């Protein structure tokens, strides 16, 4: 007879989880102190309490938390009270071999934090200073330790007293230029009446005044020239602050400086500094003297990049902007400058630029994920010619070849081969006929010219040739805001070879014809990117990418077509497309803890065909599903709407479903397991739709019931993040299938991981490089 408790554990996984957790806690508890030296104890952290009857409970709690973060050392990390890493360290022991299982286990752990490493006196002093620096001038702090079962906890009690408040802020008055400017910038002072005294705010105020003065020509001024006196004798726990100039401030710190000579050394090298800096090779252009004996650079390049002119008042912002613009040209390896005082109030400015190699060749081999949601490998051979026409132009030519495949669950995909070439010419200025524009800012604007050709072969199906050309402008407002405007954008796609298998497929699904139709797109695109995540991991921040794509407007003025009435206009012998397309990609990242974050994405896109088109071109349509989209469904296999493509689920199914409208929502919880291994739990939802009715695809048209037609999936992910690249494996399964009858679309109740047939039909494995978003 079976034990009822055993049956209960089997049927209730929470009881089993509880027992396992208790067992782990017991093992961890024993092993945490077992391996300590004889006279040592394990340090388990600090408790800080704040005794202040006059302070609100919320404020006492916040202060105690702040003080606790200042104590050192930090105890061993724990998860749900279990010091797992310390446990790994202990069971790893002392491995004798360099490569062994024990060595690997020990690397996953961390050594114990010992009680002997704790200095109560030092921590007490730190807590005391912190309180005083935050206006608690009468603070008193005591500390002690509590020992129990070879574990030590530090206990601190803080008596902060009343916090002093700013009563008045006074700035020294004087008729000198320096003090007049200090008083002008005092209107935005960080020191405000009624605010608590804070030493860091006092330091920040000195830095703020210094930064503002640097914008006004005071090149030699620095924060140490300012004194901020604190008078705490006012009474009633208040202080008066007096901002004044430090006695003995040097005269040069009190002067406003102007720019004199501007000298540029564009071929500077430490090895040849003497000959490179000789002025006899100088070429004067406007206010700039360019020392370039080989005449390798046109002087106009530096006139366009620099923000200083002779006679300008020195400005720290323009100083940094000039350096940023020179770096953003992409032709110099190192950029530095110096200023030299001439007379009483002039500065000579010197820029030393070390160029990158003029020509370079690179070869890249690796894996990739693309916007079409296919994963594979590719080879790139790239050639770069910097300063091509002596004006800072960069010519890059790339030859590419690759293989793209997607593996997922029950489907067997078709291999895709690509081979092609692309040439890009970046010109560091706006090329606009009869108009000269040189916007100010830290980034040099660019004119971009693109030419590309590609052959795409989908194994056993078809081969397409495509040509792409574009002329446009790229400029940045700031480090996080970028604009791309291409007033001329041309794409032409034509079939070269179509297999009999694909032609036979057209008999069952006529909508596949549009894939192999000729496509001629002549239009304009505008892209705006706002990215707070540049240069840092996606923890906290916002990302927005918006695209406007217009095609056929000018061509439509020349030849009008009304495809819905059977009248198709042609240009150069080919039917051209007319449409307007808008696409937005919103992402929000939130750090939940030091080891976890929450990532979210919403994609909304809509294409509006008109005139000469009933649908937007296939290469411009929206797709959904795949390893960067709805991971529970194969790439391009879902939609549009509730339409179920013929052959769905069979090995001969061709997943190329597309739409004019798209909605996609993704949310993902990311957490660290053991560095560099990370895990994820995610839910994806979305679908695509057609704008106009298509009799060959019933249920595909967008309607007011679109929310009822969303597909959804969930899953788990594993990521190995080694900084240079991220290897990702996601396992997902559908929880909502839009092609089923409306009352049957939710399939959560059908999930059965123990059923091999269910796993075969529903589990989808996605192997990819990089995060999905």
PDB file of N, CA and C in Angstrom, residues 34 90 97 184 212 262 264 283 302 355 404 449 460 473 666 727 733 764:
ATOM      1  N   UNK A  34      31.368  24.818   7.965  1.00  0.00           N
ATOM      2  CA  UNK A  34      32.162  23.614   8.195  1.00  0.00           C
ATOM      3  C   UNK A  34      33.623  23.796   7.816  1.00  0.00           C
ATOM      4  N   UNK A  90      32.845  25.881  -1.332  1.00  0.00           N
ATOM      5  CA  UNK A  90      33.224  24.896  -0.320  1.00  0.00           C
ATOM      6  C   UNK A  90      33.319  23.478  -0.874  1.00  0.00           C
ATOM      7  N   UNK A  97      44.227  19.528  -9.940  1.00  0.00           N
ATOM      8  CA  UNK A  97      44.489  19.676 -11.368  1.00  0.00           C
ATOM      9  C   UNK A  97      43.928  20.998 -11.880  1.00  0.00           C
ATOM     10  N   UNK A 184      25.247  85.946 -12.302  1.00  0.00           N
ATOM     11  CA  UNK A 184      24.288  85.677 -13.386  1.00  0.00           C
ATOM     12  C   UNK A 184      23.861  84.209 -13.398  1.00  0.00           C
ATOM     13  N   UNK A 212      29.539  76.501 -15.967  1.00  0.00           N
ATOM     14  CA  UNK A 212      28.900  77.660 -16.601  1.00  0.00           C
ATOM     15  C   UNK A 212      29.923  78.746 -16.939  1.00  0.00           C
ATOM     16  N   UNK A 262      44.296  79.149 -34.726  1.00  0.00           N
ATOM     17  CA  UNK A 262      43.802  77.763 -34.695  1.00  0.00           C
ATOM     18  C   UNK A 262      44.672  76.961 -35.656  1.00  0.00           C
ATOM     19  N   UNK A 264      45.960  73.142 -37.014  1.00  0.00           N
ATOM     20  CA  UNK A 264      45.565  71.737 -37.114  1.00  0.00           C
ATOM     21  C   UNK A 264      46.719  70.921 -37.686  1.00  0.00           C
ATOM     22  N   UNK A 283      49.126  75.552 -44.467  1.00  0.00           N
ATOM     23  CA  UNK A 283      48.246  76.072 -45.507  1.00  0.00           C
ATOM     24  C   UNK A 283      47.090  76.786 -44.814  1.00  0.00           C
ATOM     25  N   UNK A 302      38.302  70.698 -42.212  1.00  0.00           N
ATOM     26  CA  UNK A 302      38.440  71.127 -40.807  1.00  0.00           C
ATOM     27  C   UNK A 302      37.602  72.365 -40.532  1.00  0.00           C
ATOM     28  N   UNK A 355      45.919  59.905 -37.999  1.00  0.00           N
ATOM     29  CA  UNK A 355      44.982  59.256 -38.919  1.00  0.00           C
ATOM     30  C   UNK A 355      44.949  57.736 -38.780  1.00  0.00           C
ATOM     31  N   UNK A 404      21.311  30.692 -44.786  1.00  0.00           N
ATOM     32  CA  UNK A 404      20.367  30.983 -43.716  1.00  0.00           C
ATOM     33  C   UNK A 404      19.374  29.846 -43.584  1.00  0.00           C
ATOM     34  N   UNK A 449      25.644  57.513 -50.158  1.00  0.00           N
ATOM     35  CA  UNK A 449      25.264  56.975 -51.463  1.00  0.00           C
ATOM     36  C   UNK A 449      25.455  55.459 -51.410  1.00  0.00           C
ATOM     37  N   UNK A 460      15.311  24.679 -53.908  1.00  0.00           N
ATOM     38  CA  UNK A 460      14.197  23.921 -54.467  1.00  0.00           C
ATOM     39  C   UNK A 460      13.004  24.791 -54.854  1.00  0.00           C
ATOM     40  N   UNK A 473      20.686  61.302 -46.412  1.00  0.00           N
ATOM     41  CA  UNK A 473      21.422  62.077 -45.411  1.00  0.00           C
ATOM     42  C   UNK A 473      21.260  61.423 -44.034  1.00  0.00           C
ATOM     43  N   UNK A 666       5.975  41.840 -26.980  1.00  0.00           N
ATOM     44  CA  UNK A 666       6.890  40.888 -26.351  1.00  0.00           C
ATOM     45  C   UNK A 666       7.239  41.366 -24.955  1.00  0.00           C
ATOM     46  N   UNK A 727      25.147  33.901 -27.212  1.00  0.00           N
ATOM     47  CA  UNK A 727      24.557  32.698 -27.797  1.00  0.00           C
ATOM     48  C   UNK A 727      23.237  32.445 -27.079  1.00  0.00           C
ATOM     49  N   UNK A 733       6.351  27.462 -26.929  1.00  0.00           N
ATOM     50  CA  UNK A 733       5.185  26.675 -27.336  1.00  0.00           C
ATOM     51  C   UNK A 733       3.986  27.621 -27.439  1.00  0.00           C
ATOM     52  N   UNK A 764       8.967  24.511 -30.055  1.00  0.00           N
ATOM     53  CA  UNK A 764       9.791  25.134 -31.085  1.00  0.00           C
ATOM     54  C   UNK A 764      11.114  25.565 -30.456  1.00  0.00           C
TER      55      UNK A 764
END
